[in-house]
């Protein structure tokens, strides 16, 4: 079974990634599982650049196939903030209840058509000695007018998906993992990986 490292320290992401990639003939290790504890400086100017930085750093370090996820929430009314700064928004260690409450407050009394937002996820796949490949997934929605739901992580309790009339934190994990930005990016990366592993 082929070992693949997923270069993330975010446990919420890792849980979803494992659920979405379940059934593939791979041994998927988080950074923690692989015994890697390094701080990668994410100084790219896009989700794609940051995903490549993370995947290539760990691929160089280990010589293994490495995947990395860079993702975030773009809110149109806030000029696409927090965007690539989603994890660092209002401080890396600030509880999400505080971050989410702040965003709801910023959008107070703003009409629905101006509350548009999207989750974006770019996954980079780095093979030793080869070019890194990326795939991006997006889910469109709105900023809810109140916090709702306790599933998922991060900004899920304020991200409202009109098709399902609830936030991504109200959804069962199985549903979020079918329709999310991360699900879409990972489905596309699955094809890249399958092709690569078949051609070896
Ligand atoms: P790694 O770099 O270790 O993977 P991180 O949390 O720092 O972890 P990012 O820089 O990609 O990762 O920031 C992603 C942030 O975007 C994440 O911390 C959440 O705040 C937000 N986010 C991304 N996907 C999300 C999702 O599915 N649901 C809720 N929030 C999400």
mmCIF file with all atom_site columns, C-alpha atoms and ligand atoms in Angstrom:
data_model
loop_
_atom_site.group_PDB
_atom_site.id
_atom_site.type_symbol
_atom_site.label_atom_id
_atom_site.label_alt_id
_atom_site.label_comp_id
_atom_site.label_asym_id
_atom_site.label_entity_id
_atom_site.label_seq_id
_atom_site.pdbx_PDB_ins_code
_atom_site.Cartn_x
_atom_site.Cartn_y
_atom_site.Cartn_z
_atom_site.occupancy
_atom_site.B_iso_or_equiv
_atom_site.pdbx_formal_charge
_atom_site.auth_seq_id
_atom_site.auth_comp_id
_atom_site.auth_asym_id
_atom_site.auth_atom_id
_atom_site.pdbx_PDB_model_num
ATOM   1   C CA  . UNK A 1 1   ? 0.000   0.000  0.000   1.00 0.00 ? 1   UNK A CA  1
ATOM   2   C CA  . UNK A 1 2   ? 1.441   3.396  -1.004  1.00 0.00 ? 2   UNK A CA  1
ATOM   3   C CA  . UNK A 1 3   ? 2.207   5.837  1.821   1.00 0.00 ? 3   UNK A CA  1
ATOM   4   C CA  . UNK A 1 4   ? 0.959   9.372  1.290   1.00 0.00 ? 4   UNK A CA  1
ATOM   5   C CA  . UNK A 1 5   ? 1.506   12.214 3.729   1.00 0.00 ? 5   UNK A CA  1
ATOM   6   C CA  . UNK A 1 6   ? -1.133  14.920 4.075   1.00 0.00 ? 6   UNK A CA  1
ATOM   7   C CA  . UNK A 1 7   ? 0.729   18.059 5.124   1.00 0.00 ? 7   UNK A CA  1
ATOM   8   C CA  . UNK A 1 8   ? -1.779  19.519 7.567   1.00 0.00 ? 8   UNK A CA  1
ATOM   9   C CA  . UNK A 1 9   ? -1.867  20.202 11.292  1.00 0.00 ? 9   UNK A CA  1
ATOM   10  C CA  . UNK A 1 10  ? -5.582  21.055 11.204  1.00 0.00 ? 10  UNK A CA  1
ATOM   11  C CA  . UNK A 1 11  ? -7.481  18.140 12.753  1.00 0.00 ? 11  UNK A CA  1
ATOM   12  C CA  . UNK A 1 12  ? -10.864 19.278 11.372  1.00 0.00 ? 12  UNK A CA  1
ATOM   13  C CA  . UNK A 1 13  ? -9.462  19.168 7.838   1.00 0.00 ? 13  UNK A CA  1
ATOM   14  C CA  . UNK A 1 14  ? -7.707  15.837 8.422   1.00 0.00 ? 14  UNK A CA  1
ATOM   15  C CA  . UNK A 1 15  ? -10.922 14.166 9.633   1.00 0.00 ? 15  UNK A CA  1
ATOM   16  C CA  . UNK A 1 16  ? -12.778 15.260 6.484   1.00 0.00 ? 16  UNK A CA  1
ATOM   17  C CA  . UNK A 1 17  ? -9.873  14.269 4.232   1.00 0.00 ? 17  UNK A CA  1
ATOM   18  C CA  . UNK A 1 18  ? -9.791  10.748 5.696   1.00 0.00 ? 18  UNK A CA  1
ATOM   19  C CA  . UNK A 1 19  ? -13.552 10.391 5.228   1.00 0.00 ? 19  UNK A CA  1
ATOM   20  C CA  . UNK A 1 20  ? -13.445 11.633 1.621   1.00 0.00 ? 20  UNK A CA  1
ATOM   21  C CA  . UNK A 1 21  ? -10.422 9.514  0.585   1.00 0.00 ? 21  UNK A CA  1
ATOM   22  C CA  . UNK A 1 22  ? -11.668 6.402  2.391   1.00 0.00 ? 22  UNK A CA  1
ATOM   23  C CA  . UNK A 1 23  ? -11.626 3.367  0.106   1.00 0.00 ? 23  UNK A CA  1
ATOM   24  C CA  . UNK A 1 24  ? -8.468  4.377  -1.794  1.00 0.00 ? 24  UNK A CA  1
ATOM   25  C CA  . UNK A 1 25  ? -5.659  1.856  -1.618  1.00 0.00 ? 25  UNK A CA  1
ATOM   26  C CA  . UNK A 1 26  ? -3.296  4.210  0.230   1.00 0.00 ? 26  UNK A CA  1
ATOM   27  C CA  . UNK A 1 27  ? -1.895  4.643  3.723   1.00 0.00 ? 27  UNK A CA  1
ATOM   28  C CA  . UNK A 1 28  ? -2.730  8.256  4.563   1.00 0.00 ? 28  UNK A CA  1
ATOM   29  C CA  . UNK A 1 29  ? -0.593  9.885  7.276   1.00 0.00 ? 29  UNK A CA  1
ATOM   30  C CA  . UNK A 1 30  ? -1.064  13.291 8.847   1.00 0.00 ? 30  UNK A CA  1
ATOM   31  C CA  . UNK A 1 31  ? 2.052   15.310 9.771   1.00 0.00 ? 31  UNK A CA  1
ATOM   32  C CA  . UNK A 1 32  ? 1.561   14.111 13.344  1.00 0.00 ? 32  UNK A CA  1
ATOM   33  C CA  . UNK A 1 33  ? 1.287   10.446 12.239  1.00 0.00 ? 33  UNK A CA  1
ATOM   34  C CA  . UNK A 1 34  ? 4.517   10.872 10.250  1.00 0.00 ? 34  UNK A CA  1
ATOM   35  C CA  . UNK A 1 35  ? 6.268   12.394 13.297  1.00 0.00 ? 35  UNK A CA  1
ATOM   36  C CA  . UNK A 1 36  ? 6.858   15.704 11.528  1.00 0.00 ? 36  UNK A CA  1
ATOM   37  C CA  . UNK A 1 37  ? 6.652   18.875 13.578  1.00 0.00 ? 37  UNK A CA  1
ATOM   38  C CA  . UNK A 1 38  ? 7.744   21.857 11.520  1.00 0.00 ? 38  UNK A CA  1
ATOM   39  C CA  . UNK A 1 39  ? 6.338   25.309 11.020  1.00 0.00 ? 39  UNK A CA  1
ATOM   40  C CA  . UNK A 1 40  ? 5.942   26.071 7.320   1.00 0.00 ? 40  UNK A CA  1
ATOM   41  C CA  . UNK A 1 41  ? 5.764   29.771 6.464   1.00 0.00 ? 41  UNK A CA  1
ATOM   42  C CA  . UNK A 1 42  ? 2.726   30.211 4.229   1.00 0.00 ? 42  UNK A CA  1
ATOM   43  C CA  . UNK A 1 43  ? 3.796   33.406 2.466   1.00 0.00 ? 43  UNK A CA  1
ATOM   44  C CA  . UNK A 1 44  ? 2.134   32.806 -0.904  1.00 0.00 ? 44  UNK A CA  1
ATOM   45  C CA  . UNK A 1 45  ? -0.411  35.246 -2.314  1.00 0.00 ? 45  UNK A CA  1
ATOM   46  C CA  . UNK A 1 46  ? -3.069  32.692 -3.305  1.00 0.00 ? 46  UNK A CA  1
ATOM   47  C CA  . UNK A 1 47  ? -4.556  29.415 -2.066  1.00 0.00 ? 47  UNK A CA  1
ATOM   48  C CA  . UNK A 1 48  ? -2.677  27.665 -4.865  1.00 0.00 ? 48  UNK A CA  1
ATOM   49  C CA  . UNK A 1 49  ? 0.727   29.156 -3.965  1.00 0.00 ? 49  UNK A CA  1
ATOM   50  C CA  . UNK A 1 50  ? 0.286   28.271 -0.289  1.00 0.00 ? 50  UNK A CA  1
ATOM   51  C CA  . UNK A 1 51  ? -0.830  24.699 -1.033  1.00 0.00 ? 51  UNK A CA  1
ATOM   52  C CA  . UNK A 1 52  ? 2.249   24.224 -3.256  1.00 0.00 ? 52  UNK A CA  1
ATOM   53  C CA  . UNK A 1 53  ? 4.558   25.688 -0.565  1.00 0.00 ? 53  UNK A CA  1
ATOM   54  C CA  . UNK A 1 54  ? 3.246   23.203 2.037   1.00 0.00 ? 54  UNK A CA  1
ATOM   55  C CA  . UNK A 1 55  ? 3.259   20.127 -0.244  1.00 0.00 ? 55  UNK A CA  1
ATOM   56  C CA  . UNK A 1 56  ? 6.726   20.795 -1.675  1.00 0.00 ? 56  UNK A CA  1
ATOM   57  C CA  . UNK A 1 57  ? 8.305   21.556 1.721   1.00 0.00 ? 57  UNK A CA  1
ATOM   58  C CA  . UNK A 1 58  ? 7.214   18.184 3.135   1.00 0.00 ? 58  UNK A CA  1
ATOM   59  C CA  . UNK A 1 59  ? 7.951   16.304 -0.108  1.00 0.00 ? 59  UNK A CA  1
ATOM   60  C CA  . UNK A 1 60  ? 11.544  17.654 -0.052  1.00 0.00 ? 60  UNK A CA  1
ATOM   61  C CA  . UNK A 1 61  ? 11.889  16.721 3.597   1.00 0.00 ? 61  UNK A CA  1
ATOM   62  C CA  . UNK A 1 62  ? 10.557  13.161 3.316   1.00 0.00 ? 62  UNK A CA  1
ATOM   63  C CA  . UNK A 1 63  ? 10.947  12.075 -0.329  1.00 0.00 ? 63  UNK A CA  1
ATOM   64  C CA  . UNK A 1 64  ? 7.368   10.780 -0.182  1.00 0.00 ? 64  UNK A CA  1
ATOM   65  C CA  . UNK A 1 65  ? 4.220   11.716 -2.116  1.00 0.00 ? 65  UNK A CA  1
ATOM   66  C CA  . UNK A 1 66  ? 2.692   14.650 -0.252  1.00 0.00 ? 66  UNK A CA  1
ATOM   67  C CA  . UNK A 1 67  ? -0.718  16.311 -0.448  1.00 0.00 ? 67  UNK A CA  1
ATOM   68  C CA  . UNK A 1 68  ? -1.520  19.707 1.099   1.00 0.00 ? 68  UNK A CA  1
ATOM   69  C CA  . UNK A 1 69  ? -4.740  21.714 1.458   1.00 0.00 ? 69  UNK A CA  1
ATOM   70  C CA  . UNK A 1 70  ? -4.925  25.494 1.511   1.00 0.00 ? 70  UNK A CA  1
ATOM   71  C CA  . UNK A 1 71  ? -8.426  26.747 1.992   1.00 0.00 ? 71  UNK A CA  1
ATOM   72  C CA  . UNK A 1 72  ? -10.512 29.583 3.344   1.00 0.00 ? 72  UNK A CA  1
ATOM   73  C CA  . UNK A 1 73  ? -13.650 31.665 3.319   1.00 0.00 ? 73  UNK A CA  1
ATOM   74  C CA  . UNK A 1 74  ? -14.106 34.587 0.904   1.00 0.00 ? 74  UNK A CA  1
ATOM   75  C CA  . UNK A 1 75  ? -16.800 37.087 1.926   1.00 0.00 ? 75  UNK A CA  1
ATOM   76  C CA  . UNK A 1 76  ? -17.706 39.480 -0.894  1.00 0.00 ? 76  UNK A CA  1
ATOM   77  C CA  . UNK A 1 77  ? -18.950 42.264 1.413   1.00 0.00 ? 77  UNK A CA  1
ATOM   78  C CA  . UNK A 1 78  ? -15.548 42.220 3.189   1.00 0.00 ? 78  UNK A CA  1
ATOM   79  C CA  . UNK A 1 79  ? -13.604 42.416 -0.114  1.00 0.00 ? 79  UNK A CA  1
ATOM   80  C CA  . UNK A 1 80  ? -13.023 38.636 -0.052  1.00 0.00 ? 80  UNK A CA  1
ATOM   81  C CA  . UNK A 1 81  ? -11.582 38.644 3.497   1.00 0.00 ? 81  UNK A CA  1
ATOM   82  C CA  . UNK A 1 82  ? -10.558 36.577 5.368   1.00 0.00 ? 82  UNK A CA  1
ATOM   83  C CA  . UNK A 1 83  ? -9.545  34.592 2.222   1.00 0.00 ? 83  UNK A CA  1
ATOM   84  C CA  . UNK A 1 84  ? -6.014  33.198 2.425   1.00 0.00 ? 84  UNK A CA  1
ATOM   85  C CA  . UNK A 1 85  ? -5.774  34.645 5.948   1.00 0.00 ? 85  UNK A CA  1
ATOM   86  C CA  . UNK A 1 86  ? -8.758  32.591 7.227   1.00 0.00 ? 86  UNK A CA  1
ATOM   87  C CA  . UNK A 1 87  ? -6.732  30.653 9.824   1.00 0.00 ? 87  UNK A CA  1
ATOM   88  C CA  . UNK A 1 88  ? -4.956  33.811 11.045  1.00 0.00 ? 88  UNK A CA  1
ATOM   89  C CA  . UNK A 1 89  ? -8.005  36.149 10.948  1.00 0.00 ? 89  UNK A CA  1
ATOM   90  C CA  . UNK A 1 90  ? -8.304  38.035 14.315  1.00 0.00 ? 90  UNK A CA  1
ATOM   91  C CA  . UNK A 1 91  ? -5.387  35.884 15.583  1.00 0.00 ? 91  UNK A CA  1
ATOM   92  C CA  . UNK A 1 92  ? -4.476  32.222 15.024  1.00 0.00 ? 92  UNK A CA  1
ATOM   93  C CA  . UNK A 1 93  ? -5.550  31.195 18.545  1.00 0.00 ? 93  UNK A CA  1
ATOM   94  C CA  . UNK A 1 94  ? -8.755  33.217 18.756  1.00 0.00 ? 94  UNK A CA  1
ATOM   95  C CA  . UNK A 1 95  ? -11.737 30.873 19.271  1.00 0.00 ? 95  UNK A CA  1
ATOM   96  C CA  . UNK A 1 96  ? -13.993 30.500 16.211  1.00 0.00 ? 96  UNK A CA  1
ATOM   97  C CA  . UNK A 1 97  ? -17.007 31.539 18.284  1.00 0.00 ? 97  UNK A CA  1
ATOM   98  C CA  . UNK A 1 98  ? -15.344 34.950 18.533  1.00 0.00 ? 98  UNK A CA  1
ATOM   99  C CA  . UNK A 1 99  ? -14.306 35.094 14.857  1.00 0.00 ? 99  UNK A CA  1
ATOM   100 C CA  . UNK A 1 100 ? -17.763 34.004 13.699  1.00 0.00 ? 100 UNK A CA  1
ATOM   101 C CA  . UNK A 1 101 ? -19.552 36.428 16.028  1.00 0.00 ? 101 UNK A CA  1
ATOM   102 C CA  . UNK A 1 102 ? -17.367 39.268 14.726  1.00 0.00 ? 102 UNK A CA  1
ATOM   103 C CA  . UNK A 1 103 ? -18.222 38.456 11.092  1.00 0.00 ? 103 UNK A CA  1
ATOM   104 C CA  . UNK A 1 104 ? -21.967 38.251 11.817  1.00 0.00 ? 104 UNK A CA  1
ATOM   105 C CA  . UNK A 1 105 ? -21.714 41.630 13.550  1.00 0.00 ? 105 UNK A CA  1
ATOM   106 C CA  . UNK A 1 106 ? -19.847 43.158 10.548  1.00 0.00 ? 106 UNK A CA  1
ATOM   107 C CA  . UNK A 1 107 ? -22.663 42.030 8.255   1.00 0.00 ? 107 UNK A CA  1
ATOM   108 C CA  . UNK A 1 108 ? -25.508 43.061 10.577  1.00 0.00 ? 108 UNK A CA  1
ATOM   109 C CA  . UNK A 1 109 ? -28.512 44.424 8.608   1.00 0.00 ? 109 UNK A CA  1
ATOM   110 C CA  . UNK A 1 110 ? -26.795 43.746 5.289   1.00 0.00 ? 110 UNK A CA  1
ATOM   111 C CA  . UNK A 1 111 ? -29.358 42.318 2.815   1.00 0.00 ? 111 UNK A CA  1
ATOM   112 C CA  . UNK A 1 112 ? -29.099 38.730 1.572   1.00 0.00 ? 112 UNK A CA  1
ATOM   113 C CA  . UNK A 1 113 ? -27.921 39.587 -1.934  1.00 0.00 ? 113 UNK A CA  1
ATOM   114 C CA  . UNK A 1 114 ? -24.828 41.297 -0.429  1.00 0.00 ? 114 UNK A CA  1
ATOM   115 C CA  . UNK A 1 115 ? -23.974 38.420 1.945   1.00 0.00 ? 115 UNK A CA  1
ATOM   116 C CA  . UNK A 1 116 ? -22.525 36.138 -0.741  1.00 0.00 ? 116 UNK A CA  1
ATOM   117 C CA  . UNK A 1 117 ? -19.483 34.087 0.217   1.00 0.00 ? 117 UNK A CA  1
ATOM   118 C CA  . UNK A 1 118 ? -17.631 30.945 -0.794  1.00 0.00 ? 118 UNK A CA  1
ATOM   119 C CA  . UNK A 1 119 ? -15.330 28.338 0.653   1.00 0.00 ? 119 UNK A CA  1
ATOM   120 C CA  . UNK A 1 120 ? -12.319 27.684 -1.593  1.00 0.00 ? 120 UNK A CA  1
ATOM   121 C CA  . UNK A 1 121 ? -9.948  24.735 -1.300  1.00 0.00 ? 121 UNK A CA  1
ATOM   122 C CA  . UNK A 1 122 ? -6.822  24.066 -3.326  1.00 0.00 ? 122 UNK A CA  1
ATOM   123 C CA  . UNK A 1 123 ? -5.115  20.721 -2.919  1.00 0.00 ? 123 UNK A CA  1
ATOM   124 C CA  . UNK A 1 124 ? -1.523  20.384 -4.102  1.00 0.00 ? 124 UNK A CA  1
ATOM   125 C CA  . UNK A 1 125 ? -0.018  16.987 -4.864  1.00 0.00 ? 125 UNK A CA  1
ATOM   126 C CA  . UNK A 1 126 ? 3.768   16.811 -4.873  1.00 0.00 ? 126 UNK A CA  1
ATOM   127 C CA  . UNK A 1 127 ? 5.593   13.774 -6.281  1.00 0.00 ? 127 UNK A CA  1
ATOM   128 C CA  . UNK A 1 128 ? 9.335   13.486 -5.581  1.00 0.00 ? 128 UNK A CA  1
ATOM   129 C CA  . UNK A 1 129 ? 11.315  14.824 -8.560  1.00 0.00 ? 129 UNK A CA  1
ATOM   130 C CA  . UNK A 1 130 ? 8.214   15.846 -10.527 1.00 0.00 ? 130 UNK A CA  1
ATOM   131 C CA  . UNK A 1 131 ? 6.056   18.926 -11.009 1.00 0.00 ? 131 UNK A CA  1
ATOM   132 C CA  . UNK A 1 132 ? 3.449   19.604 -8.332  1.00 0.00 ? 132 UNK A CA  1
ATOM   133 C CA  . UNK A 1 133 ? -0.170  19.329 -9.496  1.00 0.00 ? 133 UNK A CA  1
ATOM   134 C CA  . UNK A 1 134 ? -3.060  21.356 -8.023  1.00 0.00 ? 134 UNK A CA  1
ATOM   135 C CA  . UNK A 1 135 ? -6.841  21.122 -8.136  1.00 0.00 ? 135 UNK A CA  1
ATOM   136 C CA  . UNK A 1 136 ? -9.339  23.635 -6.692  1.00 0.00 ? 136 UNK A CA  1
ATOM   137 C CA  . UNK A 1 137 ? -12.898 23.183 -5.408  1.00 0.00 ? 137 UNK A CA  1
ATOM   138 C CA  . UNK A 1 138 ? -15.423 25.897 -4.506  1.00 0.00 ? 138 UNK A CA  1
ATOM   139 C CA  . UNK A 1 139 ? -18.796 25.932 -2.738  1.00 0.00 ? 139 UNK A CA  1
ATOM   140 C CA  . UNK A 1 140 ? -20.938 29.076 -2.985  1.00 0.00 ? 140 UNK A CA  1
ATOM   141 C CA  . UNK A 1 141 ? -23.219 30.283 -0.201  1.00 0.00 ? 141 UNK A CA  1
ATOM   142 C CA  . UNK A 1 142 ? -24.107 33.166 2.102   1.00 0.00 ? 142 UNK A CA  1
ATOM   143 C CA  . UNK A 1 143 ? -23.057 34.428 5.504   1.00 0.00 ? 143 UNK A CA  1
ATOM   144 C CA  . UNK A 1 144 ? -25.879 33.407 7.855   1.00 0.00 ? 144 UNK A CA  1
ATOM   145 C CA  . UNK A 1 145 ? -27.464 36.026 10.112  1.00 0.00 ? 145 UNK A CA  1
ATOM   146 C CA  . UNK A 1 146 ? -26.791 33.877 13.170  1.00 0.00 ? 146 UNK A CA  1
ATOM   147 C CA  . UNK A 1 147 ? -24.415 31.132 14.234  1.00 0.00 ? 147 UNK A CA  1
ATOM   148 C CA  . UNK A 1 148 ? -25.925 27.675 13.717  1.00 0.00 ? 148 UNK A CA  1
ATOM   149 C CA  . UNK A 1 149 ? -24.747 24.064 14.008  1.00 0.00 ? 149 UNK A CA  1
ATOM   150 C CA  . UNK A 1 150 ? -21.972 22.202 15.751  1.00 0.00 ? 150 UNK A CA  1
ATOM   151 C CA  . UNK A 1 151 ? -20.583 19.885 13.064  1.00 0.00 ? 151 UNK A CA  1
ATOM   152 C CA  . UNK A 1 152 ? -17.484 20.608 10.987  1.00 0.00 ? 152 UNK A CA  1
ATOM   153 C CA  . UNK A 1 153 ? -14.968 23.228 12.146  1.00 0.00 ? 153 UNK A CA  1
ATOM   154 C CA  . UNK A 1 154 ? -13.836 26.822 11.630  1.00 0.00 ? 154 UNK A CA  1
ATOM   155 C CA  . UNK A 1 155 ? -16.357 29.016 9.825   1.00 0.00 ? 155 UNK A CA  1
ATOM   156 C CA  . UNK A 1 156 ? -18.908 26.248 9.202   1.00 0.00 ? 156 UNK A CA  1
ATOM   157 C CA  . UNK A 1 157 ? -21.469 27.659 11.713  1.00 0.00 ? 157 UNK A CA  1
ATOM   158 C CA  . UNK A 1 158 ? -21.859 30.883 9.655   1.00 0.00 ? 158 UNK A CA  1
ATOM   159 C CA  . UNK A 1 159 ? -21.696 29.473 6.108   1.00 0.00 ? 159 UNK A CA  1
ATOM   160 C CA  . UNK A 1 160 ? -25.258 29.038 4.829   1.00 0.00 ? 160 UNK A CA  1
ATOM   161 C CA  . UNK A 1 161 ? -25.925 26.856 1.775   1.00 0.00 ? 161 UNK A CA  1
ATOM   162 C CA  . UNK A 1 162 ? -29.251 27.880 0.195   1.00 0.00 ? 162 UNK A CA  1
ATOM   163 C CA  . UNK A 1 163 ? -29.819 24.542 -1.613  1.00 0.00 ? 163 UNK A CA  1
ATOM   164 C CA  . UNK A 1 164 ? -29.924 22.778 1.764   1.00 0.00 ? 164 UNK A CA  1
ATOM   165 C CA  . UNK A 1 165 ? -31.366 25.689 3.799   1.00 0.00 ? 165 UNK A CA  1
ATOM   166 C CA  . UNK A 1 166 ? -28.762 25.252 6.548   1.00 0.00 ? 166 UNK A CA  1
ATOM   167 C CA  . UNK A 1 167 ? -25.141 25.984 7.422   1.00 0.00 ? 167 UNK A CA  1
ATOM   168 C CA  . UNK A 1 168 ? -22.337 23.505 6.734   1.00 0.00 ? 168 UNK A CA  1
ATOM   169 C CA  . UNK A 1 169 ? -22.180 23.039 10.532  1.00 0.00 ? 169 UNK A CA  1
ATOM   170 C CA  . UNK A 1 170 ? -25.853 21.940 10.560  1.00 0.00 ? 170 UNK A CA  1
ATOM   171 C CA  . UNK A 1 171 ? -25.150 19.271 7.921   1.00 0.00 ? 171 UNK A CA  1
ATOM   172 C CA  . UNK A 1 172 ? -24.221 15.701 8.746   1.00 0.00 ? 172 UNK A CA  1
ATOM   173 C CA  . UNK A 1 173 ? -20.556 15.096 7.870   1.00 0.00 ? 173 UNK A CA  1
ATOM   174 C CA  . UNK A 1 174 ? -21.557 12.738 5.032   1.00 0.00 ? 174 UNK A CA  1
ATOM   175 C CA  . UNK A 1 175 ? -23.408 15.561 3.273   1.00 0.00 ? 175 UNK A CA  1
ATOM   176 C CA  . UNK A 1 176 ? -20.736 18.226 3.756   1.00 0.00 ? 176 UNK A CA  1
ATOM   177 C CA  . UNK A 1 177 ? -18.146 15.734 2.524   1.00 0.00 ? 177 UNK A CA  1
ATOM   178 C CA  . UNK A 1 178 ? -20.114 15.224 -0.721  1.00 0.00 ? 178 UNK A CA  1
ATOM   179 C CA  . UNK A 1 179 ? -20.685 18.864 -1.644  1.00 0.00 ? 179 UNK A CA  1
ATOM   180 C CA  . UNK A 1 180 ? -17.880 20.869 -0.044  1.00 0.00 ? 180 UNK A CA  1
ATOM   181 C CA  . UNK A 1 181 ? -14.973 22.773 -1.607  1.00 0.00 ? 181 UNK A CA  1
ATOM   182 C CA  . UNK A 1 182 ? -12.659 20.130 -0.069  1.00 0.00 ? 182 UNK A CA  1
ATOM   183 C CA  . UNK A 1 183 ? -14.715 17.227 -1.456  1.00 0.00 ? 183 UNK A CA  1
ATOM   184 C CA  . UNK A 1 184 ? -14.567 18.726 -4.968  1.00 0.00 ? 184 UNK A CA  1
ATOM   185 C CA  . UNK A 1 185 ? -10.814 19.403 -4.850  1.00 0.00 ? 185 UNK A CA  1
ATOM   186 C CA  . UNK A 1 186 ? -10.086 15.957 -3.395  1.00 0.00 ? 186 UNK A CA  1
ATOM   187 C CA  . UNK A 1 187 ? -12.267 14.151 -5.974  1.00 0.00 ? 187 UNK A CA  1
ATOM   188 C CA  . UNK A 1 188 ? -10.179 15.805 -8.707  1.00 0.00 ? 188 UNK A CA  1
ATOM   189 C CA  . UNK A 1 189 ? -6.894  14.987 -6.933  1.00 0.00 ? 189 UNK A CA  1
ATOM   190 C CA  . UNK A 1 190 ? -8.022  11.369 -6.531  1.00 0.00 ? 190 UNK A CA  1
ATOM   191 C CA  . UNK A 1 191 ? -7.952  11.058 -10.336 1.00 0.00 ? 191 UNK A CA  1
ATOM   192 C CA  . UNK A 1 192 ? -4.421  12.528 -10.490 1.00 0.00 ? 192 UNK A CA  1
ATOM   193 C CA  . UNK A 1 193 ? -3.234  10.124 -7.799  1.00 0.00 ? 193 UNK A CA  1
ATOM   194 C CA  . UNK A 1 194 ? -4.914  7.071  -9.293  1.00 0.00 ? 194 UNK A CA  1
ATOM   195 C CA  . UNK A 1 195 ? -3.325  7.786  -12.676 1.00 0.00 ? 195 UNK A CA  1
ATOM   196 C CA  . UNK A 1 196 ? 0.097   8.289  -11.100 1.00 0.00 ? 196 UNK A CA  1
ATOM   197 C CA  . UNK A 1 197 ? -0.085  5.134  -8.973  1.00 0.00 ? 197 UNK A CA  1
ATOM   198 C CA  . UNK A 1 198 ? -1.375  3.047  -11.939 1.00 0.00 ? 198 UNK A CA  1
ATOM   199 C CA  . UNK A 1 199 ? 1.522   4.197  -14.141 1.00 0.00 ? 199 UNK A CA  1
ATOM   200 C CA  . UNK A 1 200 ? 4.240   3.135  -11.751 1.00 0.00 ? 200 UNK A CA  1
HETATM 201 P P1  . LIG B 2 .   ? -2.764  23.621 7.770   1.00 0.00 ? 1   LIG B P1  1
HETATM 202 O O1  . LIG B 2 .   ? -2.070  24.782 7.080   1.00 0.00 ? 1   LIG B O1  1
HETATM 203 O O2  . LIG B 2 .   ? -1.922  22.934 8.777   1.00 0.00 ? 1   LIG B O2  1
HETATM 204 O O3  . LIG B 2 .   ? -3.406  22.678 6.778   1.00 0.00 ? 1   LIG B O3  1
HETATM 205 P P2  . LIG B 2 .   ? -4.634  25.683 8.640   1.00 0.00 ? 1   LIG B P2  1
HETATM 206 O O4  . LIG B 2 .   ? -5.896  25.660 9.441   1.00 0.00 ? 1   LIG B O4  1
HETATM 207 O O5  . LIG B 2 .   ? -3.588  26.710 8.987   1.00 0.00 ? 1   LIG B O5  1
HETATM 208 O O6  . LIG B 2 .   ? -4.010  24.208 8.631   1.00 0.00 ? 1   LIG B O6  1
HETATM 209 P P3  . LIG B 2 .   ? -5.171  27.026 6.115   1.00 0.00 ? 1   LIG B P3  1
HETATM 210 O O7  . LIG B 2 .   ? -4.023  27.961 6.187   1.00 0.00 ? 1   LIG B O7  1
HETATM 211 O O8  . LIG B 2 .   ? -5.495  26.369 4.789   1.00 0.00 ? 1   LIG B O8  1
HETATM 212 O O9  . LIG B 2 .   ? -5.029  25.818 7.116   1.00 0.00 ? 1   LIG B O9  1
HETATM 213 O O10 . LIG B 2 .   ? -6.468  27.795 6.636   1.00 0.00 ? 1   LIG B O10 1
HETATM 214 C C1  . LIG B 2 .   ? -7.705  27.250 6.432   1.00 0.00 ? 1   LIG B C1  1
HETATM 215 C C2  . LIG B 2 .   ? -8.717  27.959 7.314   1.00 0.00 ? 1   LIG B C2  1
HETATM 216 O O11 . LIG B 2 .   ? -9.891  28.238 6.536   1.00 0.00 ? 1   LIG B O11 1
HETATM 217 C C3  . LIG B 2 .   ? -9.167  27.046 8.423   1.00 0.00 ? 1   LIG B C3  1
HETATM 218 O O12 . LIG B 2 .   ? -8.338  27.174 9.559   1.00 0.00 ? 1   LIG B O12 1
HETATM 219 C C4  . LIG B 2 .   ? -10.602 27.524 8.643   1.00 0.00 ? 1   LIG B C4  1
HETATM 220 O O13 . LIG B 2 .   ? -10.596 28.702 9.407   1.00 0.00 ? 1   LIG B O13 1
HETATM 221 C C5  . LIG B 2 .   ? -11.052 27.913 7.244   1.00 0.00 ? 1   LIG B C5  1
HETATM 222 N N1  . LIG B 2 .   ? -11.701 26.767 6.562   1.00 0.00 ? 1   LIG B N1  1
HETATM 223 C C6  . LIG B 2 .   ? -11.195 26.056 5.513   1.00 0.00 ? 1   LIG B C6  1
HETATM 224 N N2  . LIG B 2 .   ? -12.019 25.056 5.178   1.00 0.00 ? 1   LIG B N2  1
HETATM 225 C C7  . LIG B 2 .   ? -13.060 25.120 6.026   1.00 0.00 ? 1   LIG B C7  1
HETATM 226 C C8  . LIG B 2 .   ? -14.208 24.342 6.204   1.00 0.00 ? 1   LIG B C8  1
HETATM 227 O O14 . LIG B 2 .   ? -14.451 23.268 5.468   1.00 0.00 ? 1   LIG B O14 1
HETATM 228 N N3  . LIG B 2 .   ? -15.059 24.687 7.161   1.00 0.00 ? 1   LIG B N3  1
HETATM 229 C C9  . LIG B 2 .   ? -14.819 25.753 7.953   1.00 0.00 ? 1   LIG B C9  1
HETATM 230 N N4  . LIG B 2 .   ? -13.749 26.528 7.875   1.00 0.00 ? 1   LIG B N4  1
HETATM 231 C C10 . LIG B 2 .   ? -12.857 26.233 6.907   1.00 0.00 ? 1   LIG B C10 1
#
